[in-house]
PDB file of C-alpha atoms in Angstrom:
ATOM      1  CA  MET C   1       0.000   0.000   0.000  1.00  0.00           C
ATOM      2  CA  THR C   2       1.048   3.630  -0.482  1.00  0.00           C
ATOM      3  CA  ASP C   3      -0.109   7.069   0.578  1.00  0.00           C
ATOM      4  CA  ARG C   4       1.353   8.538  -2.598  1.00  0.00           C
ATOM      5  CA  ARG C   5      -0.834   9.003  -5.635  1.00  0.00           C
ATOM      6  CA  VAL C   6      -0.443   6.036  -8.000  1.00  0.00           C
ATOM      7  CA  THR C   7      -0.141   6.929 -11.680  1.00  0.00           C
ATOM      8  CA  VAL C   8      -0.091   4.415 -14.538  1.00  0.00           C
ATOM      9  CA  ILE C   9       1.204   5.550 -17.939  1.00  0.00           C
ATOM     10  CA  THR C  10       1.128   3.452 -21.095  1.00  0.00           C
ATOM     11  CA  GLY C  11       3.976   4.036 -23.537  1.00  0.00           C
ATOM     12  CA  ALA C  12       6.155   5.810 -20.962  1.00  0.00           C
ATOM     13  CA  SER C  13       9.381   4.510 -22.503  1.00  0.00           C
ATOM     14  CA  SER C  14       9.728   7.479 -24.871  1.00  0.00           C
ATOM     15  CA  GLY C  15       8.231  10.749 -26.092  1.00  0.00           C
ATOM     16  CA  ILE C  16       5.266  12.288 -24.313  1.00  0.00           C
ATOM     17  CA  GLY C  17       4.865   9.287 -22.001  1.00  0.00           C
ATOM     18  CA  LEU C  18       8.476   9.506 -20.870  1.00  0.00           C
ATOM     19  CA  ALA C  19       8.166  13.240 -20.183  1.00  0.00           C
ATOM     20  CA  ALA C  20       4.962  12.611 -18.228  1.00  0.00           C
ATOM     21  CA  ALA C  21       6.542   9.822 -16.191  1.00  0.00           C
ATOM     22  CA  LYS C  22       9.373  12.108 -15.105  1.00  0.00           C
ATOM     23  CA  LEU C  23       7.078  15.028 -14.293  1.00  0.00           C
ATOM     24  CA  PHE C  24       4.566  12.982 -12.282  1.00  0.00           C
ATOM     25  CA  LEU C  25       7.428  11.241 -10.441  1.00  0.00           C
ATOM     26  CA  ASP C  26       9.078  14.584  -9.645  1.00  0.00           C
ATOM     27  CA  ASN C  27       5.753  15.752  -8.192  1.00  0.00           C
ATOM     28  CA  GLY C  28       5.604  12.858  -5.752  1.00  0.00           C
ATOM     29  CA  ASP C  29       3.541  10.235  -7.582  1.00  0.00           C
ATOM     30  CA  LYS C  30       4.366   6.559  -7.627  1.00  0.00           C
ATOM     31  CA  VAL C  31       4.626   5.948 -11.373  1.00  0.00           C
ATOM     32  CA  TYR C  32       4.163   2.732 -13.328  1.00  0.00           C
ATOM     33  CA  CYS C  33       5.045   2.346 -17.000  1.00  0.00           C
ATOM     34  CA  LEU C  34       3.112  -0.169 -19.075  1.00  0.00           C
ATOM     35  CA  SER C  35       5.040  -0.671 -22.292  1.00  0.00           C
ATOM     36  CA  ARG C  36       6.826  -3.259 -24.374  1.00  0.00           C
ATOM     37  CA  ARG C  37      10.053  -1.417 -23.472  1.00  0.00           C
ATOM     38  CA  SER C  38      11.115  -0.352 -19.987  1.00  0.00           C
ATOM     39  CA  CYS C  39      11.033   3.280 -18.921  1.00  0.00           C
ATOM     40  CA  PRO C  40      14.646   4.515 -18.563  1.00  0.00           C
ATOM     41  CA  ILE C  41      13.841   6.728 -15.562  1.00  0.00           C
ATOM     42  CA  GLU C  42      15.037   5.458 -12.214  1.00  0.00           C
ATOM     43  CA  ASN C  43      12.209   4.802  -9.723  1.00  0.00           C
ATOM     44  CA  VAL C  44       9.575   4.430 -12.432  1.00  0.00           C
ATOM     45  CA  ILE C  45       8.266   0.868 -12.133  1.00  0.00           C
ATOM     46  CA  SER C  46       8.137  -0.789 -15.549  1.00  0.00           C
ATOM     47  CA  ILE C  47       5.788  -3.657 -16.327  1.00  0.00           C
ATOM     48  CA  ALA C  48       6.129  -5.285 -19.738  1.00  0.00           C
ATOM     49  CA  CYS C  49       2.717  -5.080 -21.374  1.00  0.00           C
ATOM     50  CA  ASP C  50       1.303  -5.273 -24.882  1.00  0.00           C
ATOM     51  CA  ILE C  51      -1.836  -3.140 -24.807  1.00  0.00           C
ATOM     52  CA  THR C  52      -3.314  -5.103 -27.725  1.00  0.00           C
ATOM     53  CA  ASP C  53      -3.460  -8.175 -25.448  1.00  0.00           C
ATOM     54  CA  ASP C  54      -6.512  -8.190 -23.150  1.00  0.00           C
ATOM     55  CA  SER C  55      -5.069 -10.680 -20.678  1.00  0.00           C
ATOM     56  CA  ALA C  56      -1.733  -8.828 -20.491  1.00  0.00           C
ATOM     57  CA  VAL C  57      -3.474  -5.557 -19.675  1.00  0.00           C
ATOM     58  CA  GLN C  58      -5.716  -7.135 -17.030  1.00  0.00           C
ATOM     59  CA  SER C  59      -2.758  -8.950 -15.475  1.00  0.00           C
ATOM     60  CA  SER C  60      -0.645  -5.770 -15.375  1.00  0.00           C
ATOM     61  CA  ILE C  61      -3.379  -3.726 -13.684  1.00  0.00           C
ATOM     62  CA  LYS C  62      -3.979  -6.502 -11.119  1.00  0.00           C
ATOM     63  CA  GLU C  63      -0.248  -6.543 -10.363  1.00  0.00           C
ATOM     64  CA  ILE C  64      -0.282  -2.802  -9.726  1.00  0.00           C
ATOM     65  CA  ILE C  65      -3.309  -3.114  -7.440  1.00  0.00           C
ATOM     66  CA  SER C  66      -1.567  -5.932  -5.583  1.00  0.00           C
ATOM     67  CA  GLN C  67       1.530  -3.777  -5.049  1.00  0.00           C
ATOM     68  CA  SER C  68      -0.048  -0.391  -4.378  1.00  0.00           C
ATOM     69  CA  GLY C  69      -3.674  -0.992  -3.474  1.00  0.00           C
ATOM     70  CA  ARG C  70      -5.122   1.630  -5.812  1.00  0.00           C
ATOM     71  CA  ILE C  71      -4.773   3.504  -9.107  1.00  0.00           C
ATOM     72  CA  ASP C  72      -5.407   7.228  -8.978  1.00  0.00           C
ATOM     73  CA  VAL C  73      -4.397   8.300 -12.487  1.00  0.00           C
ATOM     74  CA  LEU C  74      -4.372   6.365 -15.745  1.00  0.00           C
ATOM     75  CA  ILE C  75      -2.710   7.990 -18.755  1.00  0.00           C
ATOM     76  CA  CYS C  76      -3.478   6.151 -22.003  1.00  0.00           C
ATOM     77  CA  ASN C  77      -0.604   7.413 -24.096  1.00  0.00           C
ATOM     78  CA  ALA C  78       0.703   4.467 -26.139  1.00  0.00           C
ATOM     79  CA  GLY C  79       0.168   4.741 -29.856  1.00  0.00           C
ATOM     80  CA  PHE C  80       1.717   4.951 -33.300  1.00  0.00           C
ATOM     81  CA  GLY C  81       0.973   6.506 -36.662  1.00  0.00           C
ATOM     82  CA  ILE C  82       0.493   5.380 -40.221  1.00  0.00           C
ATOM     83  CA  SER C  83       0.384   7.571 -43.294  1.00  0.00           C
ATOM     84  CA  GLY C  84      -0.833   6.828 -46.786  1.00  0.00           C
ATOM     85  CA  SER C  85      -3.894   7.105 -48.972  1.00  0.00           C
ATOM     86  CA  VAL C  86      -7.153   5.528 -47.856  1.00  0.00           C
ATOM     87  CA  GLU C  87      -7.384   3.588 -51.104  1.00  0.00           C
ATOM     88  CA  PHE C  88      -3.957   1.972 -50.885  1.00  0.00           C
ATOM     89  CA  THR C  89      -3.803   1.351 -47.128  1.00  0.00           C
ATOM     90  CA  ASP C  90      -4.792  -2.267 -46.572  1.00  0.00           C
ATOM     91  CA  VAL C  91      -7.516  -2.974 -44.054  1.00  0.00           C
ATOM     92  CA  ASP C  92      -5.178  -4.981 -41.806  1.00  0.00           C
ATOM     93  CA  SER C  93      -2.968  -1.906 -41.346  1.00  0.00           C
ATOM     94  CA  ALA C  94      -5.984   0.234 -40.548  1.00  0.00           C
ATOM     95  CA  VAL C  95      -7.237  -2.341 -38.038  1.00  0.00           C
ATOM     96  CA  LYS C  96      -3.817  -2.424 -36.352  1.00  0.00           C
ATOM     97  CA  GLN C  97      -3.901   1.373 -36.094  1.00  0.00           C
ATOM     98  CA  PHE C  98      -7.228   1.195 -34.262  1.00  0.00           C
ATOM     99  CA  ASP C  99      -6.186  -1.788 -32.153  1.00  0.00           C
ATOM    100  CA  VAL C 100      -3.254   0.120 -30.665  1.00  0.00           C
ATOM    101  CA  ASN C 101      -4.449   3.721 -30.591  1.00  0.00           C
ATOM    102  CA  PHE C 102      -8.124   3.247 -29.741  1.00  0.00           C
ATOM    103  CA  PHE C 103      -8.754  -0.242 -28.399  1.00  0.00           C
ATOM    104  CA  GLY C 104      -5.455  -0.213 -26.502  1.00  0.00           C
ATOM    105  CA  ALA C 105      -6.841   2.698 -24.487  1.00  0.00           C
ATOM    106  CA  VAL C 106     -10.211   0.943 -24.168  1.00  0.00           C
ATOM    107  CA  ARG C 107      -8.543  -2.184 -22.726  1.00  0.00           C
ATOM    108  CA  CYS C 108      -6.691  -0.149 -20.111  1.00  0.00           C
ATOM    109  CA  ILE C 109      -9.815   1.794 -19.186  1.00  0.00           C
ATOM    110  CA  HIS C 110     -11.806  -1.440 -18.860  1.00  0.00           C
ATOM    111  CA  ALA C 111      -9.140  -2.800 -16.511  1.00  0.00           C
ATOM    112  CA  VAL C 112      -8.987   0.207 -14.151  1.00  0.00           C
ATOM    113  CA  LEU C 113     -12.646   1.230 -13.964  1.00  0.00           C
ATOM    114  CA  PRO C 114     -13.738  -1.415 -11.427  1.00  0.00           C
ATOM    115  CA  TYR C 115     -11.047  -0.203  -8.999  1.00  0.00           C
ATOM    116  CA  MET C 116     -11.740   3.480  -9.585  1.00  0.00           C
ATOM    117  CA  ARG C 117     -15.468   2.922  -9.078  1.00  0.00           C
ATOM    118  CA  THR C 118     -14.736   1.227  -5.754  1.00  0.00           C
ATOM    119  CA  GLN C 119     -12.499   4.144  -4.778  1.00  0.00           C
ATOM    120  CA  THR C 120     -15.175   6.597  -5.996  1.00  0.00           C
ATOM    121  CA  ALA C 121     -12.294   8.592  -7.456  1.00  0.00           C
ATOM    122  CA  GLY C 122      -9.881   8.516 -10.353  1.00  0.00           C
ATOM    123  CA  ARG C 123      -8.495  10.414 -13.304  1.00  0.00           C
ATOM    124  CA  ILE C 124      -8.196   9.026 -16.830  1.00  0.00           C
ATOM    125  CA  ILE C 125      -6.223  11.057 -19.356  1.00  0.00           C
ATOM    126  CA  VAL C 126      -5.987  10.042 -23.004  1.00  0.00           C
ATOM    127  CA  THR C 127      -3.418  11.233 -25.526  1.00  0.00           C
ATOM    128  CA  SER C 128      -5.489  12.285 -28.510  1.00  0.00           C
ATOM    129  CA  SER C 129      -4.386  14.734 -31.218  1.00  0.00           C
ATOM    130  CA  VAL C 130      -5.370  17.919 -33.005  1.00  0.00           C
ATOM    131  CA  ALA C 131      -5.809  15.483 -35.911  1.00  0.00           C
ATOM    132  CA  GLY C 132      -8.885  14.228 -34.047  1.00  0.00           C
ATOM    133  CA  VAL C 133     -10.506  17.602 -34.737  1.00  0.00           C
ATOM    134  CA  ILE C 134      -8.726  18.489 -37.983  1.00  0.00           C
ATOM    135  CA  ALA C 135      -8.753  15.439 -40.261  1.00  0.00           C
ATOM    136  CA  ILE C 136      -5.412  15.353 -42.096  1.00  0.00           C
ATOM    137  CA  PRO C 137      -5.194  14.046 -45.665  1.00  0.00           C
ATOM    138  CA  PHE C 138      -3.066  10.906 -46.017  1.00  0.00           C
ATOM    139  CA  GLN C 139      -3.450  10.381 -42.271  1.00  0.00           C
ATOM    140  CA  ALA C 140      -7.104   9.405 -42.412  1.00  0.00           C
ATOM    141  CA  TYR C 141      -6.884   6.351 -40.189  1.00  0.00           C
ATOM    142  CA  TYR C 142      -4.701   8.041 -37.584  1.00  0.00           C
ATOM    143  CA  SER C 143      -7.091  11.008 -37.532  1.00  0.00           C
ATOM    144  CA  ALA C 144     -10.026   8.628 -37.189  1.00  0.00           C
ATOM    145  CA  THR C 145      -8.489   6.887 -34.149  1.00  0.00           C
ATOM    146  CA  LYS C 146      -8.022  10.220 -32.416  1.00  0.00           C
ATOM    147  CA  ALA C 147     -11.535  11.420 -33.258  1.00  0.00           C
ATOM    148  CA  ALA C 148     -12.804   8.135 -31.825  1.00  0.00           C
ATOM    149  CA  LEU C 149     -10.823   8.710 -28.613  1.00  0.00           C
ATOM    150  CA  ASN C 150     -12.343  12.174 -28.252  1.00  0.00           C
ATOM    151  CA  SER C 151     -15.837  10.714 -28.583  1.00  0.00           C
ATOM    152  CA  LEU C 152     -14.992   7.968 -26.097  1.00  0.00           C
ATOM    153  CA  VAL C 153     -13.800  10.500 -23.526  1.00  0.00           C
ATOM    154  CA  LEU C 154     -16.861  12.723 -23.908  1.00  0.00           C
ATOM    155  CA  SER C 155     -19.275   9.812 -23.625  1.00  0.00           C
ATOM    156  CA  LEU C 156     -17.493   8.006 -20.799  1.00  0.00           C
ATOM    157  CA  ALA C 157     -17.080  11.205 -18.770  1.00  0.00           C
ATOM    158  CA  ASN C 158     -20.852  11.315 -18.325  1.00  0.00           C
ATOM    159  CA  GLU C 159     -21.141   7.605 -17.622  1.00  0.00           C
ATOM    160  CA  VAL C 160     -18.625   7.596 -14.756  1.00  0.00           C
ATOM    161  CA  LYS C 161     -19.395  11.006 -13.281  1.00  0.00           C
ATOM    162  CA  PRO C 162     -21.487   9.499 -10.433  1.00  0.00           C
ATOM    163  CA  PHE C 163     -18.392   7.561  -9.314  1.00  0.00           C
ATOM    164  CA  GLY C 164     -16.132  10.609  -9.000  1.00  0.00           C
ATOM    165  CA  ILE C 165     -14.047   9.590 -12.035  1.00  0.00           C
ATOM    166  CA  LYS C 166     -12.961  12.372 -14.385  1.00  0.00           C
ATOM    167  CA  LEU C 167     -11.759  12.067 -17.966  1.00  0.00           C
ATOM    168  CA  SER C 168      -9.742  14.273 -20.275  1.00  0.00           C
ATOM    169  CA  ALA C 169      -8.241  13.998 -23.735  1.00  0.00           C
ATOM    170  CA  VAL C 170      -5.120  16.032 -24.465  1.00  0.00           C
ATOM    171  CA  MET C 171      -4.768  16.942 -28.139  1.00  0.00           C
ATOM    172  CA  PRO C 172      -1.140  17.659 -29.060  1.00  0.00           C
ATOM    173  CA  GLY C 173      -0.269  19.372 -32.293  1.00  0.00           C
ATOM    174  CA  ASP C 174       3.219  19.009 -33.768  1.00  0.00           C
ATOM    175  CA  ILE C 175       5.601  17.496 -31.188  1.00  0.00           C
ATOM    176  CA  GLN C 176       9.295  16.647 -31.426  1.00  0.00           C
ATOM    177  CA  THR C 177       9.402  12.934 -30.570  1.00  0.00           C
ATOM    178  CA  GLU C 178      10.502   9.576 -31.964  1.00  0.00           C
ATOM    179  CA  PHE C 179       6.914   9.253 -33.229  1.00  0.00           C
ATOM    180  CA  THR C 180       7.894  10.899 -36.524  1.00  0.00           C
ATOM    181  CA  ALA C 181      10.637   8.407 -37.367  1.00  0.00           C
ATOM    182  CA  ALA C 182       8.522   5.472 -36.189  1.00  0.00           C
ATOM    183  CA  ARG C 183       5.568   6.304 -38.453  1.00  0.00           C
ATOM    184  CA  ASP C 184       4.583   3.461 -40.774  1.00  0.00           C
ATOM    185  CA  LYS C 185       4.618   5.098 -44.207  1.00  0.00           C
ATOM    186  CA  ILE C 186       2.498   3.341 -46.773  1.00  0.00           C
ATOM    187  CA  THR C 187       3.767   4.613 -50.108  1.00  0.00           C
ATOM    188  CA  ASN C 188       1.628   2.461 -52.394  1.00  0.00           C
ATOM    189  CA  GLY C 189      -0.327   4.628 -54.783  1.00  0.00           C
ATOM    190  CA  GLU C 190       2.136   7.538 -54.977  1.00  0.00           C
ATOM    191  CA  ASP C 191       1.855   7.356 -58.761  1.00  0.00           C
ATOM    192  CA  CYS C 192      -1.896   7.989 -58.445  1.00  0.00           C
ATOM    193  CA  TYR C 193      -1.843  10.477 -55.555  1.00  0.00           C
ATOM    194  CA  SER C 194       0.803  13.026 -56.493  1.00  0.00           C
ATOM    195  CA  ALA C 195       0.169  15.112 -53.363  1.00  0.00           C
ATOM    196  CA  MET C 196       0.836  12.275 -50.911  1.00  0.00           C
ATOM    197  CA  ARG C 197       4.621  12.596 -50.638  1.00  0.00           C
ATOM    198  CA  ARG C 198       4.476  16.403 -50.278  1.00  0.00           C
ATOM    199  CA  SER C 199       1.710  16.131 -47.701  1.00  0.00           C
ATOM    200  CA  VAL C 200       3.611  13.696 -45.479  1.00  0.00           C
ATOM    201  CA  GLU C 201       6.834  15.684 -45.852  1.00  0.00           C
ATOM    202  CA  THR C 202       5.027  18.877 -44.793  1.00  0.00           C
ATOM    203  CA  MET C 203       3.571  17.134 -41.760  1.00  0.00           C
ATOM    204  CA  GLU C 204       6.898  15.624 -40.676  1.00  0.00           C
ATOM    205  CA  ARG C 205       8.763  18.909 -41.125  1.00  0.00           C
ATOM    206  CA  ASP C 206       6.247  20.567 -38.812  1.00  0.00           C
ATOM    207  CA  GLU C 207       6.690  17.780 -36.257  1.00  0.00           C
ATOM    208  CA  ARG C 208      10.476  18.104 -36.223  1.00  0.00           C
ATOM    209  CA  THR C 209      10.175  21.812 -35.393  1.00  0.00           C
ATOM    210  CA  GLY C 210       7.219  21.389 -33.051  1.00  0.00           C
ATOM    211  CA  MET C 211       6.835  21.677 -29.289  1.00  0.00           C
ATOM    212  CA  MET C 212       8.791  19.577 -26.824  1.00  0.00           C
ATOM    213  CA  PRO C 213       6.993  16.668 -25.086  1.00  0.00           C
ATOM    214  CA  ILE C 214       7.263  18.351 -21.675  1.00  0.00           C
ATOM    215  CA  ALA C 215       4.622  20.875 -22.788  1.00  0.00           C
ATOM    216  CA  ILE C 216       2.064  18.081 -23.136  1.00  0.00           C
ATOM    217  CA  ALA C 217       3.233  16.406 -19.938  1.00  0.00           C
ATOM    218  CA  LYS C 218       2.608  19.649 -18.035  1.00  0.00           C
ATOM    219  CA  LYS C 219      -0.906  19.837 -19.445  1.00  0.00           C
ATOM    220  CA  MET C 220      -1.517  16.242 -18.361  1.00  0.00           C
ATOM    221  CA  TYR C 221      -0.334  16.963 -14.836  1.00  0.00           C
ATOM    222  CA  SER C 222      -2.481  20.089 -14.641  1.00  0.00           C
ATOM    223  CA  LEU C 223      -5.548  18.103 -15.740  1.00  0.00           C
ATOM    224  CA  SER C 224      -4.766  15.382 -13.201  1.00  0.00           C
ATOM    225  CA  VAL C 225      -4.986  17.789 -10.266  1.00  0.00           C
ATOM    226  CA  LYS C 226      -7.750  20.162 -11.406  1.00  0.00           C
ATOM    227  CA  LYS C 227     -11.071  19.848  -9.652  1.00  0.00           C
ATOM    228  CA  HIS C 228     -12.984  20.335 -12.911  1.00  0.00           C
ATOM    229  CA  PRO C 229     -10.671  19.393 -15.818  1.00  0.00           C
ATOM    230  CA  LYS C 230     -11.701  20.108 -19.394  1.00  0.00           C
ATOM    231  CA  PRO C 231     -12.755  16.977 -21.278  1.00  0.00           C
ATOM    232  CA  LEU C 232     -10.880  18.086 -24.431  1.00  0.00           C
ATOM    233  CA  SER C 233      -7.884  20.397 -24.404  1.00  0.00           C
ATOM    234  CA  THR C 234      -4.786  21.211 -26.396  1.00  0.00           C
ATOM    235  CA  VAL C 235      -1.569  23.126 -25.805  1.00  0.00           C
ATOM    236  CA  GLY C 236      -0.322  26.278 -27.499  1.00  0.00           C
ATOM    237  CA  ILE C 237      -2.119  29.309 -28.915  1.00  0.00           C
ATOM    238  CA  LYS C 238      -1.539  28.159 -32.505  1.00  0.00           C
ATOM    239  CA  TYR C 239      -3.273  24.813 -32.025  1.00  0.00           C
ATOM    240  CA  LYS C 240      -6.054  26.225 -29.872  1.00  0.00           C
ATOM    241  CA  ALA C 241      -6.767  28.769 -32.602  1.00  0.00           C
ATOM    242  CA  CYS C 242      -6.763  26.077 -35.296  1.00  0.00           C
ATOM    243  CA  CYS C 243      -9.257  23.921 -33.388  1.00  0.00           C
ATOM    244  CA  LEU C 244     -11.474  26.939 -32.753  1.00  0.00           C
ATOM    245  CA  LEU C 245     -11.436  28.005 -36.411  1.00  0.00           C
ATOM    246  CA  ILE C 246     -12.317  24.505 -37.573  1.00  0.00           C
ATOM    247  CA  ARG C 247     -15.377  24.593 -35.335  1.00  0.00           C
ATOM    248  CA  LEU C 248     -16.433  28.103 -36.385  1.00  0.00           C
ATOM    249  CA  LEU C 249     -15.887  27.955 -40.136  1.00  0.00           C
ATOM    250  CA  PRO C 250     -18.253  26.208 -42.535  1.00  0.00           C
ATOM    251  CA  ILE C 251     -17.102  22.596 -42.858  1.00  0.00           C
ATOM    252  CA  ARG C 252     -16.483  22.838 -46.604  1.00  0.00           C
ATOM    253  CA  LEU C 253     -14.270  25.913 -46.205  1.00  0.00           C
ATOM    254  CA  ALA C 254     -12.415  24.484 -43.211  1.00  0.00           C
ATOM    255  CA  ASN C 255     -11.667  21.263 -45.072  1.00  0.00           C
ATOM    256  CA  LEU C 256     -10.521  23.222 -48.140  1.00  0.00           C
ATOM    257  CA  ILE C 257      -8.031  25.151 -45.992  1.00  0.00           C
ATOM    258  CA  VAL C 258      -6.667  21.937 -44.478  1.00  0.00           C
ATOM    259  CA  GLY C 259      -6.227  20.524 -47.967  1.00  0.00           C
ATOM    260  CA  ARG C 260      -4.309  23.589 -49.110  1.00  0.00           C
ATOM    261  CA  ILE C 261      -1.987  23.411 -46.083  1.00  0.00           C
ATOM    262  CA  TYR C 262      -1.159  19.783 -46.792  1.00  0.00           C
ATOM    263  CA  ALA C 263      -0.445  20.253 -50.488  1.00  0.00           C
ATOM    264  CA  CYS C 264      -3.696  18.833 -51.866  1.00  0.00           C
TER     265      CYS C 264
END
């Protein structure tokens, strides 16, 4: 058992998850990393876990409960990206994208909810993306997973409100992480879709000059301690303005602008 807040972070071995693990640890939390790779930060407890495996997720959460007696914060951060045209991205690749990004979060949420309900308290924070609001060409499936996460958070927030559980989705824009290099680029169909290469190059250039992961980690920590956290939030004036404009402009015009930005 522990009197410290217990925080579980998926994908805390690199990028945003790693930055969050360090920040939450520095602020006194007992931090667990659920990932296929160990978190390199001393005093973060790593548990090898494939979030696409139901039994592995359930077993990992039970182990944490056995060690610490509770889970106060769950951060569903693990994920990856694919790029390519809708037409030439095979269905298996699209299913894998959803299995990790969306259903990976769902599995973790399923595993912690019984304990949080018993506690009548808990925070669940999901790493979404501005792409969940602004659908990016040649990143259709990635955008769709993030839009699905936003809907999940909004719906579930109302379902679990009577139990004192609060949900938030953080929507990063362009971030400097290993995510860019790890993206699965599906190049089939480049001869048909002449804009695809330019679009992906534009996106990756923006990522390499984007914000540092600590900016998102700070937002996550702020949401984890706020009495009334926003269900959907992003970081940075630029990205907040983009999300606002997308909501205010006519859909046809907004989508036309996005297409122009990404070389379509």
